[in-house]
Amino acid sequence: MPLHDVHEKPVSEAEKRRRMAFLQARSIAGPARNTRRTMSETDRSATAVAPLPTNRCPFDPDPQYQVLRTEAPVSRASTPAGFDVWLVSRYEDARRVLADGDSFSNVDASSSHLMGDKNQLGATPPPGVLLRHDGDSHSRLRLRLAREFMVKRVASLEPFIRRVVAEHLDGLMEQDGPVDLYRSFGLPVPALVISELLGVPEDDREEFEKATSAQVDLRLSLEERQSAAIESAGFFARLVASKLENPGDDLLSRLILEPTERPMDAQELQGIALLLLAAGHDTTANMITLSTHALLEHPEQAAKLQDPRVLDTAVDELIRYLSIVHNGVLRKAVVDVTIGDAQVRAGDHIAVVLESANRDPEFLQDADSLDLERQSAHVGFGYGSHQCLGQHLARLELRIALPELFRRVKGLRVVTPKEEIPFKDDMVVYGIRELMVDWDEVIA
Amino acid sequence: MRFTVDTPRCVGAGVCAMAAPQVFDQNDDDGIVVILDSSPPPEQEDAVRDAAARCPAAVIQVLST
């Protein structure tokens, strides 16, 4: 088998031997490679499959993906949930899978392979949780929500977001460091924004946040996560009941009041609320915190943040570079289908690895570097009909929060020693659990 | 410059309205693409190409000029 890398500099003999050893360890090299792709299910399960690569370091994807992209771009991997998946590591294949809703279903939650119980695979998707619906059932929900997250609609939230960001930076001004940037800035800003949009009463915000973050904390046992899910389901049931009884000026109330042939029932509204709150705050919170750390590690890039022209591309480049939705988003093949040179059969699961696709040198030159001035069609928000509904809101929050943080907080620095920074390898969404920072001065 | 949009396949993500706001908008009801300028001036070409490349449903095709 030829072992040359066509995209980068020539590979040394030592590197070739290292790669061969790596591929053999993953059992994807050698003469068996082609035959095992058409093995029956019994044969396939008898073959030892290498585990899903999950060692980020720390902004880059697991280094195994560099080799997988060139040598085995669609390969089998075992997962923490106890079932095997096809790992899709190249940009082109990633877009092809995510765009093809006819061949690939969302019925199993996108992170089932990381946190799920494999007995739950194939379960009926909960009402309203549009991430797990396909076809018409998905587009009915998606199009009714799209208006709430349109570019022009989101733009109207700018004054509120600016106020929340300013208040939290004022808060830093009043205290001495070091403080945890995640708790004091990264998390509260998006949590307040999505709570405002959805109409979560202020008194309830802490309760909802605790319950939703416990559900995706992979340090907790499956039982603990399930009990957190039950707790948050109770919270959302009460929230929706209060909106049904007493609608206000918020997203849930607008869905309730909207004249339509098929009104949403309480269960659907609960599913929507749960999905939007969970997806809408932890992701952005992690992006704010992780971006701050990445920018402090790339001061020449951080300096460009104050240029409004750069801001148009900067946020998307950070989303691409950091790819916080990591370790694969799950799809299930509903027909026999070919991805690259792999024969995928109906019923197989596919994990599309966004952090690898976003670093594919065939998609983007010098993809491993951070360059805030470049534009790219990255897949950090996913791709296809399930692409992030709240992407314009996330962009706006980041394009306000990051430059304001760097403009107002002078001498911002991380005080935790690098090797002790608690990165969230063990969470569904990547980030930093606690980022202790200090500064010289906070200006107005 | 000229382009085509396969509107029935639009998923309402609004990436075009962000990338080329002088050429694309979104319908107020469902976020589906609305074409503001079907033959935009040459200075809009980069923005339209960007919208086409980033559209998550790949419904925008730029016609060679």
Short mmCIF file of C-alpha atoms in Angstrom, two decimals:
data_model
loop_
_atom_site.label_atom_id
_atom_site.label_comp_id
_atom_site.label_asym_id
_atom_site.label_seq_id
_atom_site.Cartn_x
_atom_site.Cartn_y
_atom_site.Cartn_z
CA MET A 1 0.00 0.00 0.00
CA PRO A 2 1.49 3.35 -0.92
CA LEU A 3 2.06 5.46 2.14
CA HIS A 4 2.72 8.90 0.85
CA ASP A 5 1.07 12.11 1.84
CA VAL A 6 0.05 14.05 -1.22
CA HIS A 7 -0.90 17.20 0.60
CA GLU A 8 2.14 18.06 2.61
CA LYS A 9 5.88 17.71 2.53
CA PRO A 10 7.43 14.31 1.68
CA VAL A 11 7.10 11.77 4.47
CA SER A 12 10.27 10.31 5.96
CA GLU A 13 10.86 6.55 6.26
CA ALA A 14 10.57 6.82 10.02
CA GLU A 15 7.26 8.63 9.68
CA LYS A 16 6.01 5.95 7.25
CA ARG A 17 6.89 3.22 9.74
CA ARG A 18 5.13 5.17 12.50
CA ARG A 19 2.01 5.55 10.38
CA MET A 20 2.01 1.89 9.38
CA ALA A 21 2.26 0.87 13.04
CA PHE A 22 -0.57 3.27 13.84
CA LEU A 23 -2.78 1.92 11.07
CA GLN A 24 -2.09 -1.67 12.05
CA ALA A 25 -2.96 -0.80 15.63
CA ARG A 26 -6.28 0.56 14.32
CA SER A 27 -6.54 -2.61 12.18
CA ILE A 28 -7.07 -0.63 9.00
CA ALA A 29 -3.79 -1.33 7.19
CA GLY A 30 -2.53 -4.27 5.16
CA PRO A 31 -4.21 -6.68 2.75
CA ALA A 32 -7.30 -7.14 4.91
CA ARG A 33 -8.22 -3.50 4.52
CA ASN A 34 -10.43 -3.81 1.46
CA THR A 35 -12.06 -7.09 2.35
CA ARG A 36 -13.06 -6.04 5.84
CA ARG A 37 -15.11 -3.26 4.40
CA THR A 38 -17.57 -5.73 2.97
CA MET A 39 -17.57 -8.15 5.87
CA SER A 40 -20.85 -9.36 7.28
CA GLU A 41 -22.04 -7.98 10.60
CA THR A 42 -20.84 -11.07 12.46
CA ASP A 43 -17.35 -10.86 11.00
CA ARG A 44 -17.23 -7.16 11.61
CA SER A 45 -18.05 -7.41 15.29
CA ALA A 46 -15.42 -10.13 15.70
CA THR A 47 -12.69 -7.72 14.50
CA ALA A 48 -11.09 -5.61 17.19
CA VAL A 49 -11.90 -2.01 16.36
CA ALA A 50 -9.80 0.91 17.62
CA PRO A 51 -11.53 3.39 19.91
CA LEU A 52 -12.83 6.79 18.82
CA PRO A 53 -9.88 9.21 19.03
CA THR A 54 -10.68 11.80 21.70
CA ASN A 55 -7.35 13.31 22.75
CA ARG A 56 -7.48 16.97 21.82
CA CYS A 57 -4.27 18.90 22.31
CA PRO A 58 -5.74 21.35 23.27
CA PHE A 59 -7.10 23.44 20.39
CA ASP A 60 -6.24 20.84 17.75
CA PRO A 61 -8.16 17.65 17.01
CA ASP A 62 -6.73 14.32 18.18
CA PRO A 63 -3.55 13.89 16.04
CA GLN A 64 -4.80 10.50 14.83
CA TYR A 65 -7.13 12.36 12.48
CA GLN A 66 -4.18 13.67 10.44
CA VAL A 67 -3.38 10.09 9.49
CA LEU A 68 -6.98 8.92 9.20
CA ARG A 69 -7.84 11.71 6.73
CA THR A 70 -5.20 10.53 4.26
CA GLU A 71 -5.03 6.79 4.94
CA ALA A 72 -8.49 5.74 6.11
CA PRO A 73 -10.89 8.66 5.78
CA VAL A 74 -13.95 6.49 6.51
CA SER A 75 -13.02 3.85 9.08
CA ARG A 76 -14.62 1.87 11.89
CA ALA A 77 -14.25 2.96 15.51
CA SER A 78 -15.64 1.73 18.80
CA THR A 79 -17.38 4.28 21.01
CA PRO A 80 -17.85 4.89 24.76
CA ALA A 81 -21.55 3.97 24.41
CA GLY A 82 -20.61 0.45 23.34
CA PHE A 83 -21.41 0.36 19.65
CA ASP A 84 -19.22 0.86 16.57
CA VAL A 85 -19.48 3.69 14.08
CA TRP A 86 -18.02 4.75 10.76
CA LEU A 87 -15.74 7.70 11.47
CA VAL A 88 -15.91 10.34 8.75
CA SER A 89 -12.84 12.55 8.98
CA ARG A 90 -12.61 14.42 5.65
CA TYR A 91 -14.35 17.70 4.88
CA GLU A 92 -15.85 16.58 1.57
CA ASP A 93 -17.27 13.35 3.03
CA ALA A 94 -18.52 15.24 6.10
CA ARG A 95 -20.51 17.69 3.96
CA ARG A 96 -21.84 14.87 1.78
CA VAL A 97 -23.18 12.92 4.79
CA LEU A 98 -24.61 15.96 6.57
CA ALA A 99 -26.32 17.21 3.39
CA ASP A 100 -27.96 13.88 2.52
CA GLY A 101 -31.01 13.63 4.75
CA ASP A 102 -32.49 10.96 2.46
CA SER A 103 -29.71 8.46 3.17
CA PHE A 104 -28.81 9.48 6.72
CA SER A 105 -31.24 9.86 9.61
CA ASN A 106 -30.99 11.97 12.76
CA VAL A 107 -33.27 9.63 14.73
CA ASP A 108 -30.56 8.74 17.25
CA ALA A 109 -29.33 11.75 19.22
CA SER A 110 -26.22 13.30 17.71
CA SER A 111 -24.09 12.42 20.73
CA SER A 112 -25.56 8.95 21.52
CA HIS A 113 -22.20 7.36 20.76
CA LEU A 114 -20.58 9.48 23.49
CA MET A 115 -23.14 9.50 26.26
CA GLY A 116 -26.04 7.27 25.32
CA ASP A 117 -27.10 3.87 26.35
CA LYS A 118 -26.99 1.71 23.24
CA ASN A 119 -30.35 0.20 24.18
CA GLN A 120 -31.90 3.60 23.47
CA LEU A 121 -30.83 3.55 19.83
CA GLY A 122 -33.79 3.58 17.50
CA ALA A 123 -36.15 4.99 20.15
CA THR A 124 -38.86 7.36 18.97
CA PRO A 125 -37.50 10.93 19.01
CA PRO A 126 -39.10 13.12 21.68
CA PRO A 127 -41.64 15.62 20.30
CA GLY A 128 -40.20 19.06 19.51
CA VAL A 129 -36.56 18.02 19.70
CA LEU A 130 -35.99 18.92 16.06
CA LEU A 131 -32.38 17.75 16.09
CA ARG A 132 -33.75 14.19 16.13
CA HIS A 133 -36.45 14.55 13.51
CA ASP A 134 -36.09 13.85 9.80
CA GLY A 135 -37.76 15.07 6.64
CA ASP A 136 -41.14 16.81 6.88
CA SER A 137 -41.39 16.30 10.63
CA HIS A 138 -38.10 18.21 10.98
CA SER A 139 -38.86 20.97 8.49
CA ARG A 140 -42.26 21.70 10.06
CA LEU A 141 -40.50 22.48 13.36
CA ARG A 142 -37.44 24.08 11.82
CA LEU A 143 -39.28 26.52 9.58
CA ARG A 144 -41.51 27.68 12.43
CA LEU A 145 -38.44 28.43 14.51
CA ALA A 146 -36.32 29.84 11.67
CA ARG A 147 -38.01 33.23 11.86
CA GLU A 148 -36.93 33.64 15.47
CA PHE A 149 -33.28 33.12 14.51
CA MET A 150 -33.12 35.04 11.22
CA VAL A 151 -30.20 37.42 10.73
CA LYS A 152 -32.41 40.51 10.93
CA ARG A 153 -34.36 39.20 13.93
CA VAL A 154 -31.20 38.33 15.83
CA ALA A 155 -29.78 41.79 15.06
CA SER A 156 -32.59 43.30 17.14
CA LEU A 157 -31.09 41.57 20.20
CA GLU A 158 -27.83 43.49 19.86
CA PRO A 159 -28.63 46.22 22.46
CA PHE A 160 -29.62 43.57 25.02
CA ILE A 161 -26.46 41.54 24.38
CA ARG A 162 -24.30 44.67 24.64
CA ARG A 163 -25.90 45.53 27.96
CA VAL A 164 -25.37 42.04 29.39
CA VAL A 165 -21.73 42.00 28.24
CA ALA A 166 -21.11 45.48 29.68
CA GLU A 167 -22.70 44.57 33.02
CA HIS A 168 -20.52 41.49 33.41
CA LEU A 169 -17.35 43.42 32.53
CA ASP A 170 -18.41 46.10 35.03
CA GLY A 171 -18.68 43.25 37.51
CA LEU A 172 -15.02 42.36 36.90
CA MET A 173 -14.10 45.99 37.47
CA GLU A 174 -15.49 45.77 40.98
CA GLN A 175 -13.48 42.76 42.05
CA ASP A 176 -9.90 41.60 42.32
CA GLY A 177 -8.60 38.70 40.30
CA PRO A 178 -8.07 35.95 39.77
CA VAL A 179 -11.59 34.91 38.79
CA ASP A 180 -12.97 32.04 36.75
CA LEU A 181 -13.76 33.52 33.34
CA TYR A 182 -16.19 30.71 32.50
CA ARG A 183 -18.40 31.30 35.56
CA SER A 184 -18.10 35.09 35.65
CA PHE A 185 -18.39 35.91 31.92
CA GLY A 186 -18.46 33.00 29.46
CA LEU A 187 -21.49 31.24 30.92
CA PRO A 188 -23.75 34.03 32.23
CA VAL A 189 -23.76 36.08 29.02
CA PRO A 190 -25.27 33.45 26.68
CA ALA A 191 -27.41 31.99 29.49
CA LEU A 192 -29.06 35.38 30.05
CA VAL A 193 -29.50 35.96 26.31
CA ILE A 194 -31.23 32.64 25.60
CA SER A 195 -33.30 32.90 28.80
CA GLU A 196 -34.47 36.35 27.70
CA LEU A 197 -35.32 35.09 24.20
CA LEU A 198 -37.28 32.13 25.54
CA GLY A 199 -38.87 33.98 28.44
CA VAL A 200 -37.36 32.03 31.37
CA PRO A 201 -38.16 33.99 34.57
CA GLU A 202 -35.04 35.33 36.26
CA ASP A 203 -35.64 33.37 39.47
CA ASP A 204 -35.57 30.08 37.56
CA ARG A 205 -32.42 30.61 35.53
CA GLU A 206 -30.01 28.97 37.95
CA GLU A 207 -32.16 25.87 38.32
CA PHE A 208 -32.45 25.33 34.58
CA GLU A 209 -28.74 25.81 34.06
CA LYS A 210 -27.78 23.23 36.67
CA ALA A 211 -30.11 20.61 35.27
CA THR A 212 -29.15 21.12 31.62
CA SER A 213 -25.40 21.10 32.20
CA ALA A 214 -25.56 17.91 34.30
CA GLN A 215 -27.19 16.09 31.39
CA VAL A 216 -24.15 16.45 29.15
CA ASP A 217 -21.47 16.03 31.82
CA LEU A 218 -19.77 12.76 30.91
CA ARG A 219 -18.08 12.60 34.33
CA LEU A 220 -21.48 11.73 35.80
CA SER A 221 -22.86 8.22 35.51
CA LEU A 222 -25.60 7.38 33.03
CA GLU A 223 -28.04 7.14 35.96
CA GLU A 224 -27.03 10.57 37.27
CA ARG A 225 -27.44 12.09 33.81
CA GLN A 226 -30.84 10.44 33.41
CA SER A 227 -32.00 11.80 36.75
CA ALA A 228 -30.79 15.29 35.74
CA ALA A 229 -32.81 14.86 32.54
CA ILE A 230 -35.92 14.02 34.54
CA GLU A 231 -35.34 17.04 36.77
CA SER A 232 -34.96 19.38 33.81
CA ALA A 233 -38.01 17.83 32.12
CA GLY A 234 -39.99 18.90 35.20
CA PHE A 235 -38.56 22.39 34.91
CA PHE A 236 -39.53 22.68 31.24
CA ALA A 237 -43.00 21.28 31.91
CA ARG A 238 -43.58 24.04 34.47
CA LEU A 239 -42.13 26.69 32.15
CA VAL A 240 -44.38 25.68 29.23
CA ALA A 241 -47.44 25.38 31.50
CA SER A 242 -46.88 28.94 32.73
CA LYS A 243 -46.56 30.25 29.15
CA LEU A 244 -49.72 28.42 28.06
CA GLU A 245 -51.58 29.98 30.94
CA ASN A 246 -50.05 33.41 30.73
CA PRO A 247 -48.28 34.15 27.41
CA GLY A 248 -45.82 37.02 27.25
CA ASP A 249 -43.49 38.54 24.67
CA ASP A 250 -41.08 35.70 24.11
CA LEU A 251 -40.35 32.87 21.68
CA LEU A 252 -42.41 30.20 23.44
CA SER A 253 -45.39 32.51 23.78
CA ARG A 254 -45.20 33.46 20.10
CA LEU A 255 -45.27 29.76 19.16
CA ILE A 256 -48.31 29.32 21.39
CA LEU A 257 -50.19 32.36 20.11
CA GLU A 258 -49.42 31.95 16.42
CA PRO A 259 -52.52 31.12 14.38
CA THR A 260 -51.82 27.85 12.57
CA GLU A 261 -53.61 24.74 11.36
CA ARG A 262 -51.48 22.55 13.57
CA PRO A 263 -50.69 24.25 16.88
CA MET A 264 -47.83 22.87 18.94
CA ASP A 265 -48.81 20.86 21.97
CA ALA A 266 -47.26 21.18 25.43
CA GLN A 267 -44.90 18.26 24.84
CA GLU A 268 -43.53 19.74 21.64
CA LEU A 269 -43.05 23.11 23.30
CA GLN A 270 -41.14 21.44 26.14
CA GLY A 271 -38.90 19.65 23.65
CA ILE A 272 -38.20 22.89 21.81
CA ALA A 273 -37.48 24.78 25.03
CA LEU A 274 -35.16 22.06 26.28
CA LEU A 275 -33.25 21.88 23.02
CA LEU A 276 -32.90 25.63 22.57
CA LEU A 277 -31.83 26.29 26.14
CA ALA A 278 -29.34 23.43 26.22
CA ALA A 279 -27.93 24.05 22.75
CA GLY A 280 -28.08 27.80 23.06
CA HIS A 281 -26.05 28.55 26.11
CA ASP A 282 -23.42 25.93 26.87
CA THR A 283 -22.03 26.02 23.32
CA THR A 284 -21.58 29.79 23.26
CA ALA A 285 -20.28 29.77 26.84
CA ASN A 286 -17.58 27.30 25.83
CA MET A 287 -16.77 29.28 22.69
CA ILE A 288 -16.29 32.50 24.70
CA THR A 289 -14.01 30.81 27.24
CA LEU A 290 -12.02 28.65 24.83
CA SER A 291 -11.65 31.52 22.31
CA THR A 292 -10.31 33.79 25.05
CA HIS A 293 -7.65 31.23 25.92
CA ALA A 294 -6.80 30.64 22.24
CA LEU A 295 -6.53 34.38 21.58
CA LEU A 296 -4.27 34.87 24.61
CA GLU A 297 -2.06 32.14 23.12
CA HIS A 298 -2.11 33.98 19.75
CA PRO A 299 -1.63 37.63 20.77
CA GLU A 300 -0.93 38.75 17.19
CA GLN A 301 -4.42 37.51 16.28
CA ALA A 302 -6.07 38.96 19.40
CA ALA A 303 -4.78 42.41 18.40
CA LYS A 304 -6.84 42.23 15.17
CA LEU A 305 -10.12 41.83 17.06
CA GLN A 306 -10.51 45.58 17.46
CA ASP A 307 -10.73 46.02 13.67
CA PRO A 308 -14.44 45.86 12.71
CA ARG A 309 -13.58 44.55 9.21
CA VAL A 310 -11.75 41.58 10.71
CA LEU A 311 -14.68 40.89 13.01
CA ASP A 312 -16.74 39.65 10.04
CA THR A 313 -14.41 36.71 9.54
CA ALA A 314 -12.84 36.39 13.01
CA VAL A 315 -15.75 34.74 14.76
CA ASP A 316 -16.25 32.09 12.06
CA GLU A 317 -12.53 31.37 11.98
CA LEU A 318 -12.56 30.78 15.75
CA ILE A 319 -15.58 28.49 15.36
CA ARG A 320 -13.73 26.55 12.65
CA TYR A 321 -10.40 26.42 14.47
CA LEU A 322 -11.85 25.38 17.82
CA SER A 323 -14.70 23.15 16.54
CA ILE A 324 -16.25 22.71 19.97
CA VAL A 325 -18.93 20.28 18.78
CA HIS A 326 -16.44 17.46 18.67
CA ASN A 327 -15.94 13.69 18.77
CA GLY A 328 -18.44 13.26 15.95
CA VAL A 329 -22.07 14.06 15.29
CA LEU A 330 -24.05 10.88 14.80
CA ARG A 331 -26.16 9.86 11.83
CA LYS A 332 -27.75 6.50 10.98
CA ALA A 333 -27.76 5.17 7.43
CA VAL A 334 -31.29 4.33 6.31
CA VAL A 335 -30.18 2.76 3.00
CA ASP A 336 -27.03 1.01 1.79
CA VAL A 337 -24.73 3.82 0.72
CA THR A 338 -21.12 4.49 -0.24
CA ILE A 339 -19.08 7.13 1.59
CA GLY A 340 -15.66 7.55 0.00
CA ASP A 341 -14.60 3.95 -0.62
CA ALA A 342 -16.52 2.51 2.33
CA GLN A 343 -19.66 0.43 1.82
CA VAL A 344 -22.04 1.54 4.55
CA ARG A 345 -25.12 -0.55 5.14
CA ALA A 346 -28.60 0.49 6.22
CA GLY A 347 -28.64 0.59 10.02
CA ASP A 348 -24.95 1.49 10.38
CA HIS A 349 -24.06 4.54 12.45
CA ILE A 350 -21.78 7.28 11.16
CA ALA A 351 -19.92 9.81 13.33
CA VAL A 352 -19.03 12.92 11.33
CA VAL A 353 -15.98 14.44 12.98
CA LEU A 354 -16.34 18.19 12.57
CA GLU A 355 -13.01 19.09 14.19
CA SER A 356 -11.21 16.87 11.69
CA ALA A 357 -13.18 18.10 8.65
CA ASN A 358 -12.44 21.69 9.63
CA ARG A 359 -8.70 20.97 9.64
CA ASP A 360 -8.68 19.05 6.34
CA PRO A 361 -5.87 20.51 4.16
CA GLU A 362 -7.88 19.61 1.04
CA PHE A 363 -10.58 21.98 2.25
CA LEU A 364 -8.38 24.80 3.50
CA GLN A 365 -4.73 25.63 3.08
CA ASP A 366 -2.79 25.84 6.33
CA ALA A 367 -5.91 24.64 8.13
CA ASP A 368 -4.10 24.08 11.43
CA SER A 369 -3.32 27.75 11.89
CA LEU A 370 -5.60 30.44 13.30
CA ASP A 371 -6.04 33.33 10.86
CA LEU A 372 -8.83 35.70 11.86
CA GLU A 373 -8.82 37.40 8.47
CA ARG A 374 -9.81 34.43 6.37
CA GLN A 375 -13.22 33.33 5.23
CA SER A 376 -14.13 29.68 4.87
CA ALA A 377 -17.13 27.41 4.36
CA HIS A 378 -16.34 25.53 7.58
CA VAL A 379 -18.62 22.95 9.17
CA GLY A 380 -18.30 24.13 12.78
CA PHE A 381 -22.08 24.75 12.82
CA GLY A 382 -22.67 21.50 10.93
CA TYR A 383 -24.07 21.43 7.41
CA GLY A 384 -27.31 20.50 5.66
CA SER A 385 -30.84 21.03 6.93
CA HIS A 386 -29.81 20.50 10.57
CA GLN A 387 -27.11 23.17 10.52
CA CYS A 388 -27.17 25.15 13.77
CA LEU A 389 -30.46 27.04 14.08
CA GLY A 390 -28.94 29.59 16.44
CA GLN A 391 -25.78 30.27 14.44
CA HIS A 392 -26.51 33.98 13.84
CA LEU A 393 -27.23 34.50 17.53
CA ALA A 394 -23.98 32.72 18.47
CA ARG A 395 -22.02 34.86 16.00
CA LEU A 396 -23.52 38.07 17.35
CA GLU A 397 -22.82 37.14 20.98
CA LEU A 398 -19.22 36.26 20.16
CA ARG A 399 -18.62 39.33 18.04
CA ILE A 400 -19.72 41.52 20.93
CA ALA A 401 -18.31 39.56 23.90
CA LEU A 402 -14.78 38.84 22.62
CA PRO A 403 -13.68 42.29 21.38
CA GLU A 404 -15.29 43.98 24.40
CA LEU A 405 -13.47 41.65 26.79
CA PHE A 406 -10.12 42.35 25.12
CA ARG A 407 -10.80 46.09 24.79
CA ARG A 408 -11.86 46.69 28.38
CA VAL A 409 -9.78 44.20 30.35
CA LYS A 410 -6.18 45.36 30.10
CA GLY A 411 -3.38 42.89 30.73
CA LEU A 412 -5.80 39.93 30.66
CA ARG A 413 -3.90 36.70 31.37
CA VAL A 414 -4.52 33.09 32.34
CA VAL A 415 -3.03 32.30 35.75
CA THR A 416 -3.62 28.54 35.78
CA PRO A 417 -0.47 26.67 34.66
CA LYS A 418 -1.08 25.30 31.15
CA GLU A 419 -0.88 21.65 32.10
CA GLU A 420 -3.51 22.17 34.79
CA ILE A 421 -6.18 23.86 32.66
CA PRO A 422 -9.25 21.57 32.87
CA PHE A 423 -10.24 21.06 29.25
CA LYS A 424 -13.58 19.37 28.64
CA ASP A 425 -12.42 16.30 26.74
CA ASP A 426 -15.11 14.46 28.67
CA MET A 427 -18.01 16.64 27.62
CA VAL A 428 -20.13 16.47 24.50
CA VAL A 429 -19.21 20.08 23.79
CA TYR A 430 -15.53 20.99 24.11
CA GLY A 431 -14.39 23.87 26.27
CA ILE A 432 -12.68 24.71 29.55
CA ARG A 433 -14.34 23.84 32.84
CA GLU A 434 -12.64 26.66 34.74
CA LEU A 435 -10.29 29.33 33.38
CA MET A 436 -8.70 31.38 36.14
CA VAL A 437 -7.68 34.79 34.80
CA ASP A 438 -6.20 37.98 36.19
CA TRP A 439 -5.70 41.46 34.71
CA ASP A 440 -4.08 44.84 35.29
CA GLU A 441 -7.07 47.11 34.86
CA VAL A 442 -10.66 47.08 33.61
CA ILE A 443 -11.51 50.28 31.72
CA ALA A 444 -14.99 51.69 31.11
CA MET B 1 -23.39 38.51 -12.62
CA ARG B 2 -26.05 35.79 -12.65
CA PHE B 3 -27.00 33.01 -10.27
CA THR B 4 -29.82 30.56 -9.71
CA VAL B 5 -31.51 29.53 -6.45
CA ASP B 6 -33.34 26.24 -5.99
CA THR B 7 -35.79 27.75 -3.49
CA PRO B 8 -37.83 24.58 -2.76
CA ARG B 9 -34.66 23.01 -1.31
CA CYS B 10 -33.81 26.03 0.88
CA VAL B 11 -33.65 25.17 4.60
CA GLY B 12 -33.93 28.73 5.91
CA ALA B 13 -30.56 28.86 7.67
CA GLY B 14 -29.98 32.44 6.51
CA VAL B 15 -26.32 32.04 5.64
CA CYS B 16 -26.89 33.85 2.31
CA ALA B 17 -28.60 36.79 4.03
CA MET B 18 -25.53 37.08 6.25
CA ALA B 19 -22.94 36.63 3.49
CA ALA B 20 -24.59 38.81 0.83
CA PRO B 21 -27.22 40.99 2.54
CA GLN B 22 -27.69 43.22 -0.51
CA VAL B 23 -28.62 40.24 -2.67
CA PHE B 24 -30.45 37.86 -0.30
CA ASP B 25 -32.97 38.26 2.48
CA GLN B 26 -35.18 35.83 4.40
CA ASN B 27 -38.94 35.48 4.32
CA ASP B 28 -40.44 36.80 7.57
CA ASP B 29 -42.61 33.70 8.06
CA ASP B 30 -40.18 30.82 7.69
CA GLY B 31 -36.72 32.20 6.97
CA ILE B 32 -36.73 30.88 3.38
CA VAL B 33 -34.52 32.78 0.93
CA VAL B 34 -35.84 35.94 -0.75
CA ILE B 35 -33.87 37.29 -3.70
CA LEU B 36 -33.44 41.05 -3.48
CA ASP B 37 -31.33 41.49 -6.61
CA SER B 38 -31.34 38.81 -9.30
CA SER B 39 -28.54 40.38 -11.35
CA PRO B 40 -26.25 42.02 -8.84
CA PRO B 41 -23.41 44.33 -9.87
CA PRO B 42 -19.88 42.90 -10.22
CA GLU B 43 -18.85 44.24 -6.79
CA GLN B 44 -21.33 41.80 -5.23
CA GLU B 45 -19.81 38.78 -6.95
CA ASP B 46 -17.48 37.78 -4.10
CA ALA B 47 -20.32 38.00 -1.59
CA VAL B 48 -22.64 35.88 -3.77
CA ARG B 49 -19.91 33.28 -4.35
CA ASP B 50 -19.33 33.20 -0.60
CA ALA B 51 -23.05 32.69 0.00
CA ALA B 52 -23.10 29.88 -2.58
CA ALA B 53 -20.10 28.14 -1.00
CA ARG B 54 -21.50 28.37 2.52
CA CYS B 55 -25.20 27.65 1.90
CA PRO B 56 -25.89 24.50 3.97
CA ALA B 57 -28.38 23.22 1.38
CA ALA B 58 -26.15 24.12 -1.60
CA VAL B 59 -29.09 25.71 -3.44
CA ILE B 60 -27.24 28.70 -4.89
CA GLN B 61 -25.44 28.19 -8.20
CA VAL B 62 -23.31 30.99 -9.60
CA LEU B 63 -23.47 31.03 -13.41
CA SER B 64 -20.19 31.74 -15.14
CA THR B 65 -19.96 35.32 -16.32
#
